[in-house]
Amino acid sequence: MSTTERPDDRTISSPRSDRVRRIAGLSGRSARRRHGLFRVEGPQSVRSLVEHRPDAVEELFLTAEAASDHGEIVDLAGAAGIAVRPIAPEALRAMVRDQDASGALVSPQGVVATARTAAVDLALEDALAALPAAGEPATVLVLHELRDPGNVGTLIRTADAAGADLVLLTGASADVLAPKVVRSSAGSLFHLPVAGGADAELLYPALRAAGVAIAATSGYAQDDLFAAEIPARIAWVMGNEAHGLPAAVLADADLAVRIPLAGAAESLNVATAATVCLFETLRRRGRE
């Protein structure tokens, strides 16, 4: 423990303490890999972490005001045996150096946690093992080379809302544990299995081995999404924001559909396209 640190049951007051600097450094991918930790910010995301994945929590920090305003987090932490470490607002703000889309500094609203990467970002084989048993319906969202962290987090949240069973990301996609991904997922990262960094050459054969059909969208597909037969076990593959899916992935898909457009728009962005496909799958299964 640094001389600038206070004991864990005392309020952390120095923005320059080693602990604060170490957690601030988790904005970087190399630091996350080195420490095996990532940062979770804000009451909504931290509440989901503590409630749904208490095993992943390394440390939990709340200001006095946040502890008063969000007593449910304190209660959940207590029930899970997680220590709440008091922290001064200026020290907690120093833990978060990121900016939002407008360039404004992110406000963690008095709540920050660190979590173990291996407990949340699963290996491909462990993620696939979490799928429903063979013969049972299953919905998977695959993000193929999606680079924008905000899109990745939003799509994890959408998959959660649509009742998907699993989210997989290929190796060229954004880091699933980057702060902007975690924030954009609004807690959904901790509600369903997620695996990042998958090798695309191994991913699709592994899905098929689990009885999951590969589905893609294309404006040139003959089949209409709303009329096509949707397999009971399906993986919707969404491509890069600028370039879409590679031709080889489209050609190899078990199902290719187009989303009908009634207006003059030429296409949908990836988040909207994924939302339409996932919720059409949900509608067909009668799980509204």
mmCIF file of C-alpha atoms in Angstrom:
data_model
loop_
_atom_site.group_PDB
_atom_site.id
_atom_site.type_symbol
_atom_site.label_atom_id
_atom_site.label_comp_id
_atom_site.label_asym_id
_atom_site.label_seq_id
_atom_site.Cartn_x
_atom_site.Cartn_y
_atom_site.Cartn_z
ATOM 1 C CA MET A 1 0.000 0.000 0.000
ATOM 2 C CA SER A 2 1.313 3.450 -0.945
ATOM 3 C CA THR A 3 1.919 6.065 1.731
ATOM 4 C CA THR A 4 -0.778 8.122 0.002
ATOM 5 C CA GLU A 5 -3.341 5.357 0.617
ATOM 6 C CA ARG A 6 -5.519 5.095 3.688
ATOM 7 C CA PRO A 7 -6.766 1.815 5.113
ATOM 8 C CA ASP A 8 -9.673 0.285 3.229
ATOM 9 C CA ASP A 9 -12.183 1.204 5.956
ATOM 10 C CA ARG A 10 -11.191 4.870 5.761
ATOM 11 C CA THR A 11 -12.291 7.332 3.108
ATOM 12 C CA ILE A 12 -9.955 7.479 0.111
ATOM 13 C CA SER A 13 -9.365 11.186 -0.248
ATOM 14 C CA SER A 14 -6.325 11.691 -2.460
ATOM 15 C CA PRO A 15 -6.883 11.855 -6.247
ATOM 16 C CA ARG A 16 -3.180 11.036 -6.605
ATOM 17 C CA SER A 17 -3.163 7.818 -4.621
ATOM 18 C CA ASP A 18 -1.773 4.703 -6.266
ATOM 19 C CA ARG A 19 -5.140 2.960 -6.141
ATOM 20 C CA VAL A 20 -6.905 5.864 -7.851
ATOM 21 C CA ARG A 21 -4.236 6.077 -10.548
ATOM 22 C CA ARG A 22 -4.319 2.329 -11.134
ATOM 23 C CA ILE A 23 -8.083 2.316 -11.616
ATOM 24 C CA ALA A 24 -7.936 5.391 -13.847
ATOM 25 C CA GLY A 25 -5.405 3.526 -15.967
ATOM 26 C CA LEU A 26 -7.971 0.809 -16.714
ATOM 27 C CA SER A 27 -9.210 3.062 -19.504
ATOM 28 C CA GLY A 28 -6.416 1.453 -21.530
ATOM 29 C CA ARG A 29 -6.674 -2.044 -22.966
ATOM 30 C CA SER A 30 -3.098 -2.942 -22.056
ATOM 31 C CA ALA A 31 -3.708 -2.034 -18.398
ATOM 32 C CA ARG A 32 -6.882 -4.113 -18.339
ATOM 33 C CA ARG A 33 -4.967 -7.093 -19.667
ATOM 34 C CA ARG A 34 -2.053 -6.547 -17.286
ATOM 35 C CA HIS A 35 -4.206 -6.291 -14.155
ATOM 36 C CA GLY A 36 -7.006 -8.633 -15.268
ATOM 37 C CA LEU A 37 -9.498 -5.941 -14.250
ATOM 38 C CA PHE A 38 -11.874 -3.470 -15.880
ATOM 39 C CA ARG A 39 -13.809 -0.484 -14.590
ATOM 40 C CA VAL A 40 -17.575 -0.191 -14.134
ATOM 41 C CA GLU A 41 -19.069 3.279 -13.662
ATOM 42 C CA GLY A 42 -22.378 4.667 -12.465
ATOM 43 C CA PRO A 43 -25.195 3.306 -10.300
ATOM 44 C CA GLN A 44 -27.083 1.421 -13.012
ATOM 45 C CA SER A 45 -24.114 -0.573 -14.293
ATOM 46 C CA VAL A 46 -22.644 -1.170 -10.841
ATOM 47 C CA ARG A 47 -26.023 -2.291 -9.482
ATOM 48 C CA SER A 48 -26.289 -4.879 -12.268
ATOM 49 C CA LEU A 49 -22.730 -6.037 -11.628
ATOM 50 C CA VAL A 50 -23.261 -6.484 -7.887
ATOM 51 C CA GLU A 51 -26.691 -8.089 -8.288
ATOM 52 C CA HIS A 52 -26.012 -10.419 -11.204
ATOM 53 C CA ARG A 53 -22.245 -11.022 -11.093
ATOM 54 C CA PRO A 54 -21.072 -10.513 -7.496
ATOM 55 C CA ASP A 55 -18.385 -13.142 -8.100
ATOM 56 C CA ALA A 56 -16.717 -10.770 -10.577
ATOM 57 C CA VAL A 57 -16.421 -7.767 -8.235
ATOM 58 C CA GLU A 58 -12.913 -6.850 -7.110
ATOM 59 C CA GLU A 59 -13.541 -3.484 -5.400
ATOM 60 C CA LEU A 60 -16.540 -1.199 -4.920
ATOM 61 C CA PHE A 61 -16.301 2.542 -4.239
ATOM 62 C CA LEU A 62 -19.128 4.884 -3.226
ATOM 63 C CA THR A 63 -19.113 8.480 -2.074
ATOM 64 C CA ALA A 64 -21.099 9.242 1.071
ATOM 65 C CA GLU A 65 -23.807 10.921 -1.004
ATOM 66 C CA ALA A 66 -24.054 7.979 -3.408
ATOM 67 C CA ALA A 67 -24.254 5.509 -0.522
ATOM 68 C CA SER A 68 -27.221 7.496 0.810
ATOM 69 C CA ASP A 69 -28.907 7.855 -2.591
ATOM 70 C CA HIS A 70 -28.304 4.261 -3.701
ATOM 71 C CA GLY A 71 -28.774 2.246 -0.560
ATOM 72 C CA GLU A 72 -29.853 -0.754 -2.639
ATOM 73 C CA ILE A 73 -26.281 -1.088 -3.930
ATOM 74 C CA VAL A 74 -24.953 -1.065 -0.375
ATOM 75 C CA ASP A 75 -27.546 -3.688 0.602
ATOM 76 C CA LEU A 76 -26.755 -5.910 -2.385
ATOM 77 C CA ALA A 77 -23.046 -5.628 -1.652
ATOM 78 C CA GLY A 78 -23.573 -6.527 1.986
ATOM 79 C CA ALA A 79 -25.640 -9.587 1.069
ATOM 80 C CA ALA A 80 -22.870 -10.720 -1.304
ATOM 81 C CA GLY A 81 -20.072 -10.069 1.187
ATOM 82 C CA ILE A 82 -18.578 -7.248 -0.886
ATOM 83 C CA ALA A 83 -16.894 -4.437 1.055
ATOM 84 C CA VAL A 84 -17.966 -0.893 0.179
ATOM 85 C CA ARG A 85 -14.966 1.411 0.212
ATOM 86 C CA PRO A 86 -15.762 5.069 1.032
ATOM 87 C CA ILE A 87 -14.210 7.616 -1.309
ATOM 88 C CA ALA A 88 -14.188 11.390 -1.615
ATOM 89 C CA PRO A 89 -15.902 12.830 -4.731
ATOM 90 C CA GLU A 90 -12.679 14.372 -6.073
ATOM 91 C CA ALA A 91 -10.825 11.057 -5.746
ATOM 92 C CA LEU A 92 -13.615 9.155 -7.456
ATOM 93 C CA ARG A 93 -13.725 11.663 -10.323
ATOM 94 C CA ALA A 94 -9.989 11.136 -10.803
ATOM 95 C CA MET A 95 -10.655 7.428 -11.398
ATOM 96 C CA VAL A 96 -12.598 8.282 -14.562
ATOM 97 C CA ARG A 97 -10.754 10.156 -17.295
ATOM 98 C CA ASP A 98 -13.014 9.332 -20.234
ATOM 99 C CA GLN A 99 -15.163 11.674 -22.280
ATOM 100 C CA ASP A 100 -18.608 11.053 -23.722
ATOM 101 C CA ALA A 101 -19.589 11.566 -27.373
ATOM 102 C CA SER A 102 -19.940 15.326 -26.848
ATOM 103 C CA GLY A 103 -16.447 15.614 -25.352
ATOM 104 C CA ALA A 104 -17.721 16.213 -21.811
ATOM 105 C CA LEU A 105 -16.067 14.337 -18.967
ATOM 106 C CA VAL A 106 -17.993 11.267 -17.884
ATOM 107 C CA SER A 107 -19.677 11.531 -14.479
ATOM 108 C CA PRO A 108 -19.713 8.268 -12.512
ATOM 109 C CA GLN A 109 -22.430 9.666 -10.156
ATOM 110 C CA GLY A 110 -20.488 8.668 -7.076
ATOM 111 C CA VAL A 111 -20.251 4.954 -7.886
ATOM 112 C CA VAL A 112 -17.324 3.005 -9.385
ATOM 113 C CA ALA A 113 -16.353 -0.655 -9.221
ATOM 114 C CA THR A 114 -13.605 -2.821 -10.622
ATOM 115 C CA ALA A 115 -14.330 -6.324 -11.869
ATOM 116 C CA ARG A 116 -12.293 -9.308 -12.991
ATOM 117 C CA THR A 117 -12.082 -9.582 -16.766
ATOM 118 C CA ALA A 118 -12.040 -13.376 -16.927
ATOM 119 C CA ALA A 119 -15.339 -13.609 -15.060
ATOM 120 C CA VAL A 120 -17.198 -11.478 -17.622
ATOM 121 C CA ASP A 121 -15.384 -11.724 -20.976
ATOM 122 C CA LEU A 122 -15.624 -15.478 -21.508
ATOM 123 C CA ALA A 123 -13.591 -17.805 -23.665
ATOM 124 C CA LEU A 124 -15.522 -18.960 -26.742
ATOM 125 C CA GLU A 125 -15.916 -22.536 -25.521
ATOM 126 C CA ASP A 126 -17.245 -21.390 -22.142
ATOM 127 C CA ALA A 127 -19.698 -19.010 -23.787
ATOM 128 C CA LEU A 128 -21.019 -21.701 -26.122
ATOM 129 C CA ALA A 129 -21.402 -24.050 -23.165
ATOM 130 C CA ALA A 130 -23.881 -21.545 -21.706
ATOM 131 C CA LEU A 131 -26.267 -21.968 -24.652
ATOM 132 C CA PRO A 132 -29.568 -23.787 -24.125
ATOM 133 C CA ALA A 133 -29.336 -27.527 -24.659
ATOM 134 C CA ALA A 134 -29.435 -28.988 -28.148
ATOM 135 C CA GLY A 135 -32.990 -29.011 -29.496
ATOM 136 C CA GLU A 136 -33.978 -25.943 -27.447
ATOM 137 C CA PRO A 137 -34.432 -22.524 -29.110
ATOM 138 C CA ALA A 138 -31.382 -20.276 -28.920
ATOM 139 C CA THR A 139 -30.607 -16.769 -30.129
ATOM 140 C CA VAL A 140 -27.044 -15.538 -30.563
ATOM 141 C CA LEU A 141 -25.825 -12.115 -31.683
ATOM 142 C CA VAL A 142 -22.447 -12.108 -33.439
ATOM 143 C CA LEU A 143 -20.666 -8.777 -33.926
ATOM 144 C CA HIS A 144 -18.235 -9.208 -36.814
ATOM 145 C CA GLU A 145 -15.531 -6.512 -36.750
ATOM 146 C CA LEU A 146 -17.698 -3.830 -35.132
ATOM 147 C CA ARG A 147 -15.241 -1.123 -34.147
ATOM 148 C CA ASP A 148 -17.367 1.539 -32.428
ATOM 149 C CA PRO A 149 -17.503 0.924 -28.645
ATOM 150 C CA GLY A 150 -20.818 2.763 -28.315
ATOM 151 C CA ASN A 151 -22.385 0.499 -30.949
ATOM 152 C CA VAL A 152 -21.024 -2.620 -29.262
ATOM 153 C CA GLY A 153 -22.419 -1.630 -25.862
ATOM 154 C CA THR A 154 -25.773 -0.647 -27.343
ATOM 155 C CA LEU A 155 -26.039 -3.961 -29.183
ATOM 156 C CA ILE A 156 -25.274 -5.942 -26.022
ATOM 157 C CA ARG A 157 -28.115 -4.018 -24.368
ATOM 158 C CA THR A 158 -30.416 -4.723 -27.330
ATOM 159 C CA ALA A 159 -29.558 -8.430 -27.269
ATOM 160 C CA ASP A 160 -30.385 -8.531 -23.573
ATOM 161 C CA ALA A 161 -33.712 -6.756 -24.117
ATOM 162 C CA ALA A 162 -34.652 -9.144 -26.936
ATOM 163 C CA GLY A 163 -33.951 -12.223 -24.825
ATOM 164 C CA ALA A 164 -30.821 -13.353 -26.657
ATOM 165 C CA ASP A 165 -28.834 -16.122 -25.024
ATOM 166 C CA LEU A 166 -25.322 -15.067 -25.998
ATOM 167 C CA VAL A 167 -23.277 -12.268 -27.614
ATOM 168 C CA LEU A 168 -20.038 -13.066 -29.454
ATOM 169 C CA LEU A 169 -17.501 -10.622 -30.905
ATOM 170 C CA THR A 170 -14.806 -11.382 -33.436
ATOM 171 C CA GLY A 171 -11.230 -10.407 -32.677
ATOM 172 C CA ALA A 172 -11.258 -7.244 -34.766
ATOM 173 C CA SER A 173 -14.218 -5.796 -32.855
ATOM 174 C CA ALA A 174 -13.976 -3.232 -30.060
ATOM 175 C CA ASP A 175 -12.850 -4.524 -26.667
ATOM 176 C CA VAL A 176 -15.990 -5.631 -24.860
ATOM 177 C CA LEU A 177 -14.575 -4.335 -21.554
ATOM 178 C CA ALA A 178 -13.641 -0.848 -22.751
ATOM 179 C CA PRO A 179 -15.249 1.827 -20.546
ATOM 180 C CA LYS A 180 -17.512 3.142 -23.331
ATOM 181 C CA VAL A 181 -18.766 -0.371 -24.117
ATOM 182 C CA VAL A 182 -19.490 -1.016 -20.431
ATOM 183 C CA ARG A 183 -21.326 2.300 -20.061
ATOM 184 C CA SER A 184 -23.331 1.877 -23.269
ATOM 185 C CA SER A 185 -24.473 -1.599 -22.260
ATOM 186 C CA ALA A 186 -26.217 -0.019 -19.216
ATOM 187 C CA GLY A 187 -25.690 -3.132 -17.104
ATOM 188 C CA SER A 188 -26.673 -5.676 -19.771
ATOM 189 C CA LEU A 189 -23.057 -6.829 -20.009
ATOM 190 C CA PHE A 190 -23.698 -8.613 -16.705
ATOM 191 C CA HIS A 191 -27.057 -10.132 -17.677
ATOM 192 C CA LEU A 192 -26.037 -12.609 -20.386
ATOM 193 C CA PRO A 193 -22.885 -14.450 -21.476
ATOM 194 C CA VAL A 194 -20.505 -12.424 -23.652
ATOM 195 C CA ALA A 195 -17.291 -13.506 -25.369
ATOM 196 C CA GLY A 196 -14.975 -11.086 -27.144
ATOM 197 C CA GLY A 197 -11.958 -11.628 -29.360
ATOM 198 C CA ALA A 198 -13.220 -14.801 -31.028
ATOM 199 C CA ASP A 199 -11.379 -16.131 -34.063
ATOM 200 C CA ALA A 200 -13.898 -15.885 -36.923
ATOM 201 C CA GLU A 201 -12.472 -19.020 -38.542
ATOM 202 C CA LEU A 202 -13.304 -21.005 -35.409
ATOM 203 C CA LEU A 203 -16.460 -19.154 -34.403
ATOM 204 C CA TYR A 204 -18.840 -20.125 -37.198
ATOM 205 C CA PRO A 205 -17.951 -23.842 -37.276
ATOM 206 C CA ALA A 206 -18.325 -23.916 -33.477
ATOM 207 C CA LEU A 207 -21.812 -22.391 -33.711
ATOM 208 C CA ARG A 208 -22.857 -24.913 -36.345
ATOM 209 C CA ALA A 209 -21.486 -27.736 -34.192
ATOM 210 C CA ALA A 210 -23.861 -26.482 -31.474
ATOM 211 C CA GLY A 211 -26.745 -26.718 -33.936
ATOM 212 C CA VAL A 212 -26.954 -22.957 -34.487
ATOM 213 C CA ALA A 213 -27.683 -21.638 -37.996
ATOM 214 C CA ILE A 214 -25.736 -18.612 -39.261
ATOM 215 C CA ALA A 215 -27.960 -15.765 -40.481
ATOM 216 C CA ALA A 216 -27.007 -12.505 -42.155
ATOM 217 C CA THR A 217 -28.777 -9.480 -43.606
ATOM 218 C CA SER A 218 -28.212 -8.133 -47.099
ATOM 219 C CA GLY A 219 -30.075 -5.612 -49.199
ATOM 220 C CA TYR A 220 -29.657 -7.993 -52.129
ATOM 221 C CA ALA A 221 -31.082 -11.096 -50.421
ATOM 222 C CA GLN A 222 -34.156 -12.636 -52.040
ATOM 223 C CA ASP A 223 -35.871 -13.576 -48.767
ATOM 224 C CA ASP A 224 -37.775 -10.972 -46.769
ATOM 225 C CA LEU A 225 -37.043 -11.086 -43.013
ATOM 226 C CA PHE A 226 -40.733 -10.945 -42.134
ATOM 227 C CA ALA A 227 -41.631 -13.824 -44.471
ATOM 228 C CA ALA A 228 -38.537 -16.036 -44.152
ATOM 229 C CA GLU A 229 -38.497 -19.081 -41.916
ATOM 230 C CA ILE A 230 -36.311 -18.366 -38.879
ATOM 231 C CA PRO A 231 -34.511 -21.425 -37.448
ATOM 232 C CA ALA A 232 -35.115 -22.234 -33.795
ATOM 233 C CA ARG A 233 -31.387 -21.934 -33.092
ATOM 234 C CA ILE A 234 -30.018 -18.897 -34.885
ATOM 235 C CA ALA A 235 -27.013 -16.588 -34.795
ATOM 236 C CA TRP A 236 -27.594 -13.156 -36.313
ATOM 237 C CA VAL A 237 -24.272 -11.860 -37.674
ATOM 238 C CA MET A 238 -23.861 -8.080 -37.880
ATOM 239 C CA GLY A 239 -20.989 -6.540 -39.809
ATOM 240 C CA ASN A 240 -18.695 -3.549 -39.623
ATOM 241 C CA GLU A 241 -20.336 -0.116 -39.473
ATOM 242 C CA ALA A 242 -18.681 1.122 -42.681
ATOM 243 C CA HIS A 243 -18.164 -2.042 -44.737
ATOM 244 C CA GLY A 244 -20.813 -4.487 -43.568
ATOM 245 C CA LEU A 245 -20.133 -8.200 -43.701
ATOM 246 C CA PRO A 246 -17.339 -9.653 -45.841
ATOM 247 C CA ALA A 247 -18.549 -11.402 -48.990
ATOM 248 C CA ALA A 248 -17.194 -14.715 -47.715
ATOM 249 C CA VAL A 249 -19.306 -14.546 -44.539
ATOM 250 C CA LEU A 250 -22.423 -13.642 -46.533
ATOM 251 C CA ALA A 251 -21.822 -16.457 -49.002
ATOM 252 C CA ASP A 252 -21.329 -18.985 -46.204
ATOM 253 C CA ALA A 253 -24.434 -17.988 -44.215
ATOM 254 C CA ASP A 254 -27.186 -20.578 -43.824
ATOM 255 C CA LEU A 255 -29.782 -17.825 -44.180
ATOM 256 C CA ALA A 256 -29.576 -14.388 -45.795
ATOM 257 C CA VAL A 257 -32.508 -11.986 -45.546
ATOM 258 C CA ARG A 258 -33.259 -8.398 -46.420
ATOM 259 C CA ILE A 259 -35.112 -6.033 -44.126
ATOM 260 C CA PRO A 260 -37.891 -4.434 -46.192
ATOM 261 C CA LEU A 261 -37.703 -0.640 -46.314
ATOM 262 C CA ALA A 262 -40.905 1.290 -47.014
ATOM 263 C CA GLY A 263 -39.452 4.785 -47.378
ATOM 264 C CA ALA A 264 -36.676 6.312 -49.425
ATOM 265 C CA ALA A 265 -33.834 5.370 -47.060
ATOM 266 C CA GLU A 266 -31.287 3.105 -48.727
ATOM 267 C CA SER A 267 -30.249 1.165 -45.647
ATOM 268 C CA LEU A 268 -30.331 0.865 -41.858
ATOM 269 C CA ASN A 269 -27.411 1.313 -39.500
ATOM 270 C CA VAL A 270 -26.088 -1.794 -37.799
ATOM 271 C CA ALA A 271 -27.748 -1.134 -34.436
ATOM 272 C CA THR A 272 -31.172 -0.684 -36.019
ATOM 273 C CA ALA A 273 -30.777 -3.715 -38.278
ATOM 274 C CA ALA A 274 -29.784 -5.900 -35.329
ATOM 275 C CA THR A 275 -32.719 -4.619 -33.291
ATOM 276 C CA VAL A 276 -35.199 -5.480 -36.056
ATOM 277 C CA CYS A 277 -33.777 -8.998 -36.504
ATOM 278 C CA LEU A 278 -33.592 -9.798 -32.800
ATOM 279 C CA PHE A 279 -37.076 -8.572 -32.000
ATOM 280 C CA GLU A 280 -38.569 -10.321 -35.037
ATOM 281 C CA THR A 281 -37.011 -13.508 -33.669
ATOM 282 C CA LEU A 282 -38.530 -12.763 -30.272
ATOM 283 C CA ARG A 283 -41.947 -12.067 -31.836
ATOM 284 C CA ARG A 284 -41.936 -15.349 -33.722
ATOM 285 C CA ARG A 285 -41.274 -17.237 -30.511
ATOM 286 C CA GLY A 286 -44.156 -15.594 -28.703
ATOM 287 C CA ARG A 287 -41.958 -14.283 -25.864
ATOM 288 C CA GLU A 288 -43.256 -10.700 -25.928
#
